[in-house]
mmCIF file of C-alpha atoms in Angstrom:
data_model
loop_
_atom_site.group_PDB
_atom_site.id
_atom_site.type_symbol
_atom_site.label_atom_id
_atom_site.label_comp_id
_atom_site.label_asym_id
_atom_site.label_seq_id
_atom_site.Cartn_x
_atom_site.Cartn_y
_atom_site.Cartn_z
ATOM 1 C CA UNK A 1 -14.956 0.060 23.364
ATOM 2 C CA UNK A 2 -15.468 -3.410 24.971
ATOM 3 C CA UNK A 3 -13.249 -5.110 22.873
ATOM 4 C CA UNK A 4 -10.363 -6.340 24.596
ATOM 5 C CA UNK A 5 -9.923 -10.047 24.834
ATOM 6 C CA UNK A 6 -8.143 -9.911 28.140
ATOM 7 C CA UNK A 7 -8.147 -9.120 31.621
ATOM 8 C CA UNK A 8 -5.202 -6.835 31.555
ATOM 9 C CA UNK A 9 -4.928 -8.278 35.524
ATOM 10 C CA UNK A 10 -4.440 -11.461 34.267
ATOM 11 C CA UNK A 11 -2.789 -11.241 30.850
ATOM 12 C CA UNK A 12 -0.164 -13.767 29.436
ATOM 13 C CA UNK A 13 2.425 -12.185 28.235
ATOM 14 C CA UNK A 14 1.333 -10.066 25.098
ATOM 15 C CA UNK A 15 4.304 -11.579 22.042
ATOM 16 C CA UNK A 16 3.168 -15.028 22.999
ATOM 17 C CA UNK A 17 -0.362 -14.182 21.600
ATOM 18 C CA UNK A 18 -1.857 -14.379 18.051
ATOM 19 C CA UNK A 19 -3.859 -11.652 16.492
ATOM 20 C CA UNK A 20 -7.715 -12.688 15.722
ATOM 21 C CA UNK A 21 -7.642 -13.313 11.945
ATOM 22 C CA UNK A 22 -11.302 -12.075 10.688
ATOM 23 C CA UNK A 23 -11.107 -14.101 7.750
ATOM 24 C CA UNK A 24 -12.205 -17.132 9.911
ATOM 25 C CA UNK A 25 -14.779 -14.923 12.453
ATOM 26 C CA UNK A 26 -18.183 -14.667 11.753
ATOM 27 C CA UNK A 27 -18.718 -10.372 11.996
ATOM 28 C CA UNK A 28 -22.271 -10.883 11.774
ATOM 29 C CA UNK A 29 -22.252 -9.736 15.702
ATOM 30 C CA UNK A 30 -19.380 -7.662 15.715
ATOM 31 C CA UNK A 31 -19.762 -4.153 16.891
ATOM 32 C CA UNK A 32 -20.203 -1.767 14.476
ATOM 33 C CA UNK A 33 -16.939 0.679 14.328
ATOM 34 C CA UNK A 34 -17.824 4.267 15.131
ATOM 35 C CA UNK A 35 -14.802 6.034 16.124
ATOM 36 C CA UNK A 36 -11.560 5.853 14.672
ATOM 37 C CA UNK A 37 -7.588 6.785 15.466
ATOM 38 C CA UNK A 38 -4.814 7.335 12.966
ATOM 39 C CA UNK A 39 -1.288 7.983 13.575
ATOM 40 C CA UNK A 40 2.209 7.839 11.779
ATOM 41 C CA UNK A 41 4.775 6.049 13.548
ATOM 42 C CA UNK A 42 9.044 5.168 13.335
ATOM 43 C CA UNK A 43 10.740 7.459 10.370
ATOM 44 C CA UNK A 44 8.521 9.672 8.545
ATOM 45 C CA UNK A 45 8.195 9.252 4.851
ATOM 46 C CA UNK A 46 6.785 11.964 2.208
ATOM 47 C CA UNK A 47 3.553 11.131 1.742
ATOM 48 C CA UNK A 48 2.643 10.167 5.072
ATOM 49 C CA UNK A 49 0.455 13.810 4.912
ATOM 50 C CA UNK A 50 -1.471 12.539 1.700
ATOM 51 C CA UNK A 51 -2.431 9.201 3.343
ATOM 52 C CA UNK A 52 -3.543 10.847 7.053
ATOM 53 C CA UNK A 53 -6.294 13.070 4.376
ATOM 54 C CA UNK A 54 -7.315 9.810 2.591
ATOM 55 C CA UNK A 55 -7.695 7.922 5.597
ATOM 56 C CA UNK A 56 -9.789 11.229 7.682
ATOM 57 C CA UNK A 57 -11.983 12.021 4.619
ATOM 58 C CA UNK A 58 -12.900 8.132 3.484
ATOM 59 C CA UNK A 59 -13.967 7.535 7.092
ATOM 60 C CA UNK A 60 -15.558 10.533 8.002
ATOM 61 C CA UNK A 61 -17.781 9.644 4.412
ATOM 62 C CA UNK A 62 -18.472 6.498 6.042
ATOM 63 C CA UNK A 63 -19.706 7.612 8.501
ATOM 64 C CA UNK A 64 -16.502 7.524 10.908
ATOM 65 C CA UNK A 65 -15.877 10.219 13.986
ATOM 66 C CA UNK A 66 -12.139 10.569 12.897
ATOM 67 C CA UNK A 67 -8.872 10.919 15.689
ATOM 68 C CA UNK A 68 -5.380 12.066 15.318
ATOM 69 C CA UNK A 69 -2.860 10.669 17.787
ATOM 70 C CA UNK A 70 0.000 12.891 17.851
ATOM 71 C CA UNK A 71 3.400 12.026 18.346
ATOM 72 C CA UNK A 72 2.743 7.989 17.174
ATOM 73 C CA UNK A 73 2.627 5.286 19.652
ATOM 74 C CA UNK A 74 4.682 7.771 22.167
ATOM 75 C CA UNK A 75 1.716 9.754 21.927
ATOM 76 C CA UNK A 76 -0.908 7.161 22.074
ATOM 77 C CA UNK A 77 -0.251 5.865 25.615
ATOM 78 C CA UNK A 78 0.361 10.388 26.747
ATOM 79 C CA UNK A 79 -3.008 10.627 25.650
ATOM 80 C CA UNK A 80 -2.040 13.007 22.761
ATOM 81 C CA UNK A 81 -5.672 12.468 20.861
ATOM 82 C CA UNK A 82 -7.564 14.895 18.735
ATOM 83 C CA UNK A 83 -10.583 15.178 17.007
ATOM 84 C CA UNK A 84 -10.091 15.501 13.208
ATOM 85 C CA UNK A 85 -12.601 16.835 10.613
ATOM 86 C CA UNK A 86 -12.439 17.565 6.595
ATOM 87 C CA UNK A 87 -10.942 20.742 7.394
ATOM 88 C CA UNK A 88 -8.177 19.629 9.472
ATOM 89 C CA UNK A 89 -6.523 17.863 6.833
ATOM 90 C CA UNK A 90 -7.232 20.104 4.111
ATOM 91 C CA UNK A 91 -3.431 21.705 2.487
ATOM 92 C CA UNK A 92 -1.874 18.716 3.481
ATOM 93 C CA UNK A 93 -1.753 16.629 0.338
ATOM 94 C CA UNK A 94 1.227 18.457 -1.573
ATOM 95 C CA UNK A 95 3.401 18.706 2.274
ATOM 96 C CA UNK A 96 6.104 16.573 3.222
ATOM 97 C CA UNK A 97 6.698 15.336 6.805
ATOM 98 C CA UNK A 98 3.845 14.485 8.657
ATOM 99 C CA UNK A 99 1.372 16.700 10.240
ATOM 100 C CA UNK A 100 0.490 14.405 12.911
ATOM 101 C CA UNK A 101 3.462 14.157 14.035
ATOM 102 C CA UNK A 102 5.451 10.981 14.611
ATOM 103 C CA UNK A 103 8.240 9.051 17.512
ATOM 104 C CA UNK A 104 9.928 5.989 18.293
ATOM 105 C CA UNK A 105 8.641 4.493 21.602
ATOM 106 C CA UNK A 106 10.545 2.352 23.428
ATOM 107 C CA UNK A 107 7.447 1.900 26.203
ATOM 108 C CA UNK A 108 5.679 0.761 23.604
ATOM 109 C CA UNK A 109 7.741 -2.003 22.979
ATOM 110 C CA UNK A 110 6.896 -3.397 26.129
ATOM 111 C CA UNK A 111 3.280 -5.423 27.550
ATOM 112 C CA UNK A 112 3.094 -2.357 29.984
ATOM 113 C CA UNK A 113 2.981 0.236 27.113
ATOM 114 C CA UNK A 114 0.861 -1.592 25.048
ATOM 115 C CA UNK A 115 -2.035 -1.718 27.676
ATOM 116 C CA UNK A 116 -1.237 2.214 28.339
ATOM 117 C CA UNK A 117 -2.232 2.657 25.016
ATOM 118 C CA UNK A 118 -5.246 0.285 25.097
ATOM 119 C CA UNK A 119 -6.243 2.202 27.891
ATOM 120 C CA UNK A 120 -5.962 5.793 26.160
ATOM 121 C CA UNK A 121 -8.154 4.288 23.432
ATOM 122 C CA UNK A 122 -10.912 3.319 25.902
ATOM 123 C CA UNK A 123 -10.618 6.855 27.022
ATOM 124 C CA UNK A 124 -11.041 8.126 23.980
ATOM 125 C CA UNK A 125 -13.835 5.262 22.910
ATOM 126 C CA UNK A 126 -11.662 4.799 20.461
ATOM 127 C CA UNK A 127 -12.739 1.898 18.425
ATOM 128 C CA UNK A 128 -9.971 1.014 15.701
ATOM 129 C CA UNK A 129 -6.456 2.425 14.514
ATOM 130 C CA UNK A 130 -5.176 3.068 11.547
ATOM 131 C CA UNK A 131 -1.415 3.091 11.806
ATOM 132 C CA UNK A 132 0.908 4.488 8.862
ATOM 133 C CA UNK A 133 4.711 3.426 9.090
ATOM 134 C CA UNK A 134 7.162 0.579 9.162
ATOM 135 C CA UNK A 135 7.463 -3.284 10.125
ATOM 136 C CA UNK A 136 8.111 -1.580 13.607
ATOM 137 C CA UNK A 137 5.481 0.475 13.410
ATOM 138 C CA UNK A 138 3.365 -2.414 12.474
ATOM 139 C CA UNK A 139 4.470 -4.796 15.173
ATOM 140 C CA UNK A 140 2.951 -2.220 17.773
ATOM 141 C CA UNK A 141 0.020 -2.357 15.427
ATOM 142 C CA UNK A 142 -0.004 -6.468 15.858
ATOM 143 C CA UNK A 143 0.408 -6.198 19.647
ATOM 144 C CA UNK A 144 -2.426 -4.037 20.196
ATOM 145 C CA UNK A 145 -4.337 -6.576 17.887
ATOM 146 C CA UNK A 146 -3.484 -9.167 19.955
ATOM 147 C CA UNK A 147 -5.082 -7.836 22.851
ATOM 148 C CA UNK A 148 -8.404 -7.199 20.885
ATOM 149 C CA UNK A 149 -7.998 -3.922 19.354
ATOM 150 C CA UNK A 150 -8.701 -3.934 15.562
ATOM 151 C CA UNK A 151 -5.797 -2.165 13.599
ATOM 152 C CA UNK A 152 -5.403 -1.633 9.960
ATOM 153 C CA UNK A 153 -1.512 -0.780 9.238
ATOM 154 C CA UNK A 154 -0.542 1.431 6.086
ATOM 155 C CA UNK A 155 3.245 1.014 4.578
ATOM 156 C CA UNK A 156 5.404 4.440 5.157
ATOM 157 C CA UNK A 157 8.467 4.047 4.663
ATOM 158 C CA UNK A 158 11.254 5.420 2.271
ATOM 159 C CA UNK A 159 13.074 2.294 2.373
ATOM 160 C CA UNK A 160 10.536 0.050 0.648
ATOM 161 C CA UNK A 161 11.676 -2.833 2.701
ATOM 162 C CA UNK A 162 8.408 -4.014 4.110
ATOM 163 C CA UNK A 163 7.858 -7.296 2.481
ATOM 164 C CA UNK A 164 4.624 -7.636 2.584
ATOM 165 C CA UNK A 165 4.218 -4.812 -0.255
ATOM 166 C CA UNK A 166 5.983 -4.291 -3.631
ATOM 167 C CA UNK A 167 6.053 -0.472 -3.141
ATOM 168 C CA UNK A 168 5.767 1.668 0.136
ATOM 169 C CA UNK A 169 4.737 5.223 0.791
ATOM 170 C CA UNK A 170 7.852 7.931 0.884
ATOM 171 C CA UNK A 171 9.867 5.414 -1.866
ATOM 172 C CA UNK A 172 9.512 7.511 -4.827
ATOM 173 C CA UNK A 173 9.881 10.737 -3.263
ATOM 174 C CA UNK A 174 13.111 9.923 -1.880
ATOM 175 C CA UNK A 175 14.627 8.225 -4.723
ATOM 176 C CA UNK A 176 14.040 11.337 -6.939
ATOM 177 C CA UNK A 177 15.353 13.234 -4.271
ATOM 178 C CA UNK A 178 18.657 11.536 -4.153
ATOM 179 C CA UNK A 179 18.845 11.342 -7.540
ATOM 180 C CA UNK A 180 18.674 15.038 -8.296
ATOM 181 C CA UNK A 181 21.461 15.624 -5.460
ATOM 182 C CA UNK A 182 23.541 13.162 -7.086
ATOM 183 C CA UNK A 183 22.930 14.356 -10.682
ATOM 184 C CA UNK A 184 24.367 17.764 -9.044
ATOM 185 C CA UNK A 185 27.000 16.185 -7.447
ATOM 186 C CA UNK A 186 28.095 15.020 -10.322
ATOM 187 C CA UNK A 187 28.114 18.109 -12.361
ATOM 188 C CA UNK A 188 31.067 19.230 -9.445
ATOM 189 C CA UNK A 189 33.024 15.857 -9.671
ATOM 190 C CA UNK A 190 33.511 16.222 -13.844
ATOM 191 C CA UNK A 191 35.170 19.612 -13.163
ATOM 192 C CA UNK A 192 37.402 18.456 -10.919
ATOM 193 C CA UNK A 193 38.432 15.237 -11.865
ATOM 194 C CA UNK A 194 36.519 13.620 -8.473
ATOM 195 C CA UNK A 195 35.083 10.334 -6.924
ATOM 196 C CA UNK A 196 32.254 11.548 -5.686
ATOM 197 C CA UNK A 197 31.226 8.294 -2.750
ATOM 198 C CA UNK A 198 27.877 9.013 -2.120
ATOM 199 C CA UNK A 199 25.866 7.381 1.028
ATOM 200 C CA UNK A 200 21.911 7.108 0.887
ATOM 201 C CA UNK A 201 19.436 5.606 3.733
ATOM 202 C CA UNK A 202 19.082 2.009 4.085
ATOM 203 C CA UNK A 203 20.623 0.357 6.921
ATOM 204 C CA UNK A 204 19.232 -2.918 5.808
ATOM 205 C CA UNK A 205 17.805 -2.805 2.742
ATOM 206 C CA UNK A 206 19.398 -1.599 -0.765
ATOM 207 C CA UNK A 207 16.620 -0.517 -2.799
ATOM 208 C CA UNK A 208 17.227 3.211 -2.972
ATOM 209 C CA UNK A 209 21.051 2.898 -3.392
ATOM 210 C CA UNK A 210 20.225 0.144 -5.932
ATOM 211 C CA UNK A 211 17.789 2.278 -8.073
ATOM 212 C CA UNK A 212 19.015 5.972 -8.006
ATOM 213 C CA UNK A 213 22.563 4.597 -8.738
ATOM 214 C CA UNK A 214 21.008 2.584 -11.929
ATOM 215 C CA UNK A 215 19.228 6.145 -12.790
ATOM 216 C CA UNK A 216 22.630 7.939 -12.173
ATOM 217 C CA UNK A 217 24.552 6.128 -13.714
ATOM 218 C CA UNK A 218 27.164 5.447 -10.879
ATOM 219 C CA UNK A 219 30.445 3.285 -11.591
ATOM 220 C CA UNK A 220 29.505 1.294 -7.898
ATOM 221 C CA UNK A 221 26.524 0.479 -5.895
ATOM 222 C CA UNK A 222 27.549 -0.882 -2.673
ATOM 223 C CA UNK A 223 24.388 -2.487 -0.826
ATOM 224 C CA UNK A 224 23.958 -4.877 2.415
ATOM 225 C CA UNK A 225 22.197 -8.108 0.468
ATOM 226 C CA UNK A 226 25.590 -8.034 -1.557
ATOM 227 C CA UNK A 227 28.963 -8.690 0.166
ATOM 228 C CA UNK A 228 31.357 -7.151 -2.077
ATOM 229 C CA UNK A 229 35.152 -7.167 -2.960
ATOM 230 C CA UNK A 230 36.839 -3.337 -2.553
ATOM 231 C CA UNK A 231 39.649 -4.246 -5.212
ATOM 232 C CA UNK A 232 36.749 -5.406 -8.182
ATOM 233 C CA UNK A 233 33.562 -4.108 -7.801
ATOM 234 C CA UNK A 234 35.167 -0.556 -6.541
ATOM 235 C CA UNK A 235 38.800 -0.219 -7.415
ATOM 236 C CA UNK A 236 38.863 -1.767 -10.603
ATOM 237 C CA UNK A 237 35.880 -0.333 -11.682
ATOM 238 C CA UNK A 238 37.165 3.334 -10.846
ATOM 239 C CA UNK A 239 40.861 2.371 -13.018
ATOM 240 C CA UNK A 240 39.186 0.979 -16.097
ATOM 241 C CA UNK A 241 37.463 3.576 -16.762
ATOM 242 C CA UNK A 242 40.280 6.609 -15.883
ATOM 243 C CA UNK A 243 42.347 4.423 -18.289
ATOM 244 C CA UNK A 244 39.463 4.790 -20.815
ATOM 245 C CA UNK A 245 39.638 8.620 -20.350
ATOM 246 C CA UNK A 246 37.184 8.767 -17.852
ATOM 247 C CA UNK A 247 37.297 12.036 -15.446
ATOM 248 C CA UNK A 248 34.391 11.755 -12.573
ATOM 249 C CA UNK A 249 33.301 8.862 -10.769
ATOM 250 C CA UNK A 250 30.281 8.053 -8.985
ATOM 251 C CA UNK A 251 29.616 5.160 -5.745
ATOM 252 C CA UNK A 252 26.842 4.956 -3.928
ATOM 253 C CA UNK A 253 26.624 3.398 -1.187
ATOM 254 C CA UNK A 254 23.620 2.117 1.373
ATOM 255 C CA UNK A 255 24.107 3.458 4.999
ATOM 256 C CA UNK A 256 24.209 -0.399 6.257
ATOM 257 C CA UNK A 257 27.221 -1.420 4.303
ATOM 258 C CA UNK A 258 30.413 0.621 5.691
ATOM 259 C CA UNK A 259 31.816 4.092 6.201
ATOM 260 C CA UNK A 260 31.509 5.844 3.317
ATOM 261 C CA UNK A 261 34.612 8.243 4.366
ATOM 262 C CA UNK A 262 36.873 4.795 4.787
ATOM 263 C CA UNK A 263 35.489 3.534 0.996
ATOM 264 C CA UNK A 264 36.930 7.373 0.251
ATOM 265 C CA UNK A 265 40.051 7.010 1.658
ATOM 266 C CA UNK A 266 40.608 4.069 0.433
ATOM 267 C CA UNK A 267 39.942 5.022 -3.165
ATOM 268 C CA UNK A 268 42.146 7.728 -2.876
ATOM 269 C CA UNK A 269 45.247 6.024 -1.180
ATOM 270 C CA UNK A 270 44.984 3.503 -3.598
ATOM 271 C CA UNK A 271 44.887 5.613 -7.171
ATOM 272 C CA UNK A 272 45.410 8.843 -6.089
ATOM 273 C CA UNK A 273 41.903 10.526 -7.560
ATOM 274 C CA UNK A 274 40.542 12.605 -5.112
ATOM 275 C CA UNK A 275 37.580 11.427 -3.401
ATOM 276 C CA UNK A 276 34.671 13.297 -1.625
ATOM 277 C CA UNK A 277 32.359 12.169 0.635
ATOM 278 C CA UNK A 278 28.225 13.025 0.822
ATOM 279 C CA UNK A 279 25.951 11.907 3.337
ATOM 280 C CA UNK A 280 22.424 12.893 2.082
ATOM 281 C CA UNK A 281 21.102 11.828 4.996
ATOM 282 C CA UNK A 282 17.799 12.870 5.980
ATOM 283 C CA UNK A 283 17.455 15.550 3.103
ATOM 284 C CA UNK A 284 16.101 11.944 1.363
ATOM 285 C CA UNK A 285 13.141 12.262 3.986
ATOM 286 C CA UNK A 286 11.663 15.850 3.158
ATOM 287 C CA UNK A 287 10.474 17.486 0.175
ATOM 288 C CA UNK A 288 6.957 17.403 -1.257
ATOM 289 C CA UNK A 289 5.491 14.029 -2.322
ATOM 290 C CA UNK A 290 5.667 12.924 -5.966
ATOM 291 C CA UNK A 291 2.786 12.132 -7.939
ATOM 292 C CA UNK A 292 3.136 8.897 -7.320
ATOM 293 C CA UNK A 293 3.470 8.965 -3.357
ATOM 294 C CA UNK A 294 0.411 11.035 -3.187
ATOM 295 C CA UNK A 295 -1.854 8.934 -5.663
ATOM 296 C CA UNK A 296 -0.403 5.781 -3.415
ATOM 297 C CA UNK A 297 -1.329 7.230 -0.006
ATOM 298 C CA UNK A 298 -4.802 8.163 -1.588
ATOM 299 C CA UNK A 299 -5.476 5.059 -2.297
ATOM 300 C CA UNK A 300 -3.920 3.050 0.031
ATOM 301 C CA UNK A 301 -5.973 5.101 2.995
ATOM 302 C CA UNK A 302 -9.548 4.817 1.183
ATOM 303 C CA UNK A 303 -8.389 0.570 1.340
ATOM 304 C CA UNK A 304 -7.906 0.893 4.614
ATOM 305 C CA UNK A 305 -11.077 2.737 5.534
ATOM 306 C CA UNK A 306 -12.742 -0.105 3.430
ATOM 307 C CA UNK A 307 -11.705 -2.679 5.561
ATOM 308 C CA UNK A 308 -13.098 -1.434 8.684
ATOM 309 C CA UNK A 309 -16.309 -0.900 6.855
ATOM 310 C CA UNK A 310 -16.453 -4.349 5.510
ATOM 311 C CA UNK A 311 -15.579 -5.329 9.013
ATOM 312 C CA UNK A 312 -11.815 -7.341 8.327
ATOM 313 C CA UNK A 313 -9.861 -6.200 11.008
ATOM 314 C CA UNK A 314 -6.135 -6.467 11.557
ATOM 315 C CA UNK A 315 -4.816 -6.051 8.099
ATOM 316 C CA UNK A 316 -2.305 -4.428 6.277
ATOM 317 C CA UNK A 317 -2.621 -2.577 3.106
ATOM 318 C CA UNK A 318 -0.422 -3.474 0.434
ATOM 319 C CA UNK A 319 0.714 -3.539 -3.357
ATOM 320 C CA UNK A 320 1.353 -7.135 -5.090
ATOM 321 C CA UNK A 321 1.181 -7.359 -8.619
ATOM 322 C CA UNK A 322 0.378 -3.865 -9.429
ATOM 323 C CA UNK A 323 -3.131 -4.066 -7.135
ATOM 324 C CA UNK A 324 -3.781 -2.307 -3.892
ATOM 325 C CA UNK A 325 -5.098 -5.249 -1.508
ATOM 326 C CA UNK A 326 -4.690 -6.418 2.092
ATOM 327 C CA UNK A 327 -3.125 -9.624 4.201
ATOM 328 C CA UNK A 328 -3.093 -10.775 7.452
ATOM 329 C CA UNK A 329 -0.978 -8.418 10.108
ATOM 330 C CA UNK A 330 0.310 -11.788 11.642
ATOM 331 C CA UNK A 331 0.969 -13.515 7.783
ATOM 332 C CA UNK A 332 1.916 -10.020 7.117
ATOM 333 C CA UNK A 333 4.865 -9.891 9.491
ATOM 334 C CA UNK A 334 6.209 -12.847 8.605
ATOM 335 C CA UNK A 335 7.037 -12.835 4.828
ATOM 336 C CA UNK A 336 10.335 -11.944 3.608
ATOM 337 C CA UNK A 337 11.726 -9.945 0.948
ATOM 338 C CA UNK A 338 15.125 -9.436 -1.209
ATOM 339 C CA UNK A 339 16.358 -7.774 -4.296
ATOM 340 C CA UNK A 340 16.307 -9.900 -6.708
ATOM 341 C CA UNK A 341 19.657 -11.376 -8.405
ATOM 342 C CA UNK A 342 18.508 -10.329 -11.538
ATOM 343 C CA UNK A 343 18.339 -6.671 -10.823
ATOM 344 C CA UNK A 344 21.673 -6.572 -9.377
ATOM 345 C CA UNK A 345 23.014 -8.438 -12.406
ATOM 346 C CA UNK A 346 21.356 -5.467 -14.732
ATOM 347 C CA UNK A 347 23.182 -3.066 -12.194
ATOM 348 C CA UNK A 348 26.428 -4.672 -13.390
ATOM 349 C CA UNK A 349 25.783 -4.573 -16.875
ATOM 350 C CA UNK A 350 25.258 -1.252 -16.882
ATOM 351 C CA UNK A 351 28.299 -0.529 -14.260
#
């Protein structure tokens, strides 16, 4: 490979390092990539399949000897490395989950995993990866950067909460997901006279609870960017509209914001309407891709193949303003990204 920038005998420790930024290197007598890794890494996101095919059948058209590394970044540093060709990714597109694959590595998050896995690349003359996952996902992707390896990072993630990117891989799928459930859900509540509380994934980040409960219709959307009051945005809500002849009730609520069986019990001590619990939990993560998740990861992967044939290294693929593009893994990592107060004002008109 022959690209690493340091001595792994005498390397400063790995986080205090930058990652080279090809927009200011002259490529001219950069070595030509040859052989290429891809793996999916952190949570796994519908879609995830659909962007592994892209990413396999742009290179190997560009003239790319194409790698799978099973198991992510756990199984980059085992040594868990396969060739791939047009027929190993063929039936994959319309499959959830990811064939590859994928694990959360703690070693990795250390200098002494890192070089494991620079190592296992070597071994493997591995000379780029393609990684497809999360901000975690991508910091692994930035440390192996910084120690000369060129990486190219792909947003998977249901949560869209990479900032970098208005929309991520595994979104869509899992918003129509939940939706459906809840739609069902509430067919049950209306016969019983029911709160329905409702909790979807997003530790951090509100964007699914925020969304399906707009498409649901739900009386309360409860997500972390938005401290909220129990006795007006959920008790009140849930009165006014029993008063107004009103028989089911729907909150959702984002994983990061609270028990969803203490919201329930509270509702229920306090107005006497019983109150159900659902955890959709990782039922959000499975399912066949959308339409939209699979054009996404299409074209997201041939971008990413594009930048290692034009030779700009250590980016990340990403939609802004409705166009695939790419940034800077190191300016990458460090924007930020909210909902926005006018789409949680909309929720409440509509609450």
């Amino acid at each position: 490979m022959g690209r690493l920038l340091y001595d792994e005998n005498n390397l400063p420790e790995i986080m205090s390092l930058k990652a080279p930024n090809y927009d200011n290197i002259d490529t001219s007598a950069v070595e030509p990539i040859k052989r290429v890794g891809v793996l999916t890494s952190g949570g796994d996101a519908p879609g995830m399949n659909a962007a592994i095919r892209s990413v396999v059948r742009a290179g190997i058209a560009a003239g790319f000897e194409m790698y799978g590394v099973n198991r992510g970044y756990h199984g980059l540093w085992k040594g868990e490395i396969n060739k791939l060709d047009g027929r190993s990714v063929s039936e994959t597109l319309q499959r959830g989950g990811t064939f590859l694959m994928t694990a959360r590595s703690k070693s990795f998050m250390t200098d002494e995993g890192v070089l494991k896995g620079a190592r296992m690349m070597e071994a493997y003359e591995l000379d780029a990866l393609v990684v497809i996952g999360g901000d975690g996902s991508y910091k692994g992707a930035r440390a192996l950067a910084r120690i000369g390896i060129p990486v190219i990072g792909i947003p998977g993630t249901i949560d869209n909460d990479i900032a970098s990117t208005e929309y991520t891989i595994g979104y869509d799928t899992a918003m129509n997901t939940a939706m459906q459930c809840i739609d069902k859900l509430r067919d049950t509540a209306s016969s019983h006279e029911r709160c329905s509380v409702i909790e979807v994934m997003g530790r951090h980040a509100g964007w699914i609870a925020l969304n399906v409960g707009i498409a649901t219709g739900a009386e309360s959307i409860l997500i972390p960017e938005v401290p909220y009051d129990f006795n007006k945005d959920v008790l009140r809500v849930i009165l006014d509209g029993r008063n107004k002849g009103k028989k089911h009730y729907i909150v959702i609520v984002a994983e990061g914001v609270e028990r969803t069986d203490d919201i329930a019990r509270q509702i229920e001590e306090a107005t006497g309407i019983e109150a159900r619990t659902t955890i959709l939990g990782h039922l959000q993560r499975g399912g066949s891709p959308t339409l939209r998740d699979r054009t996404m990861a299409s074209l997201m992967g041939i971008r990413a193949i594009d930048c290692l044939i034009e030779k700009r290294f250590n980016r990340i693929v990403a939609l802004q303003n409705g166009e695939i593009t790419d940034v800077d893994i190191e300016a990458g990592l460090e924007m930020s990204k909210t909902i926005t107060p006018e789409l949680i004002e909309q929720a409440k008109r509509l609450g």
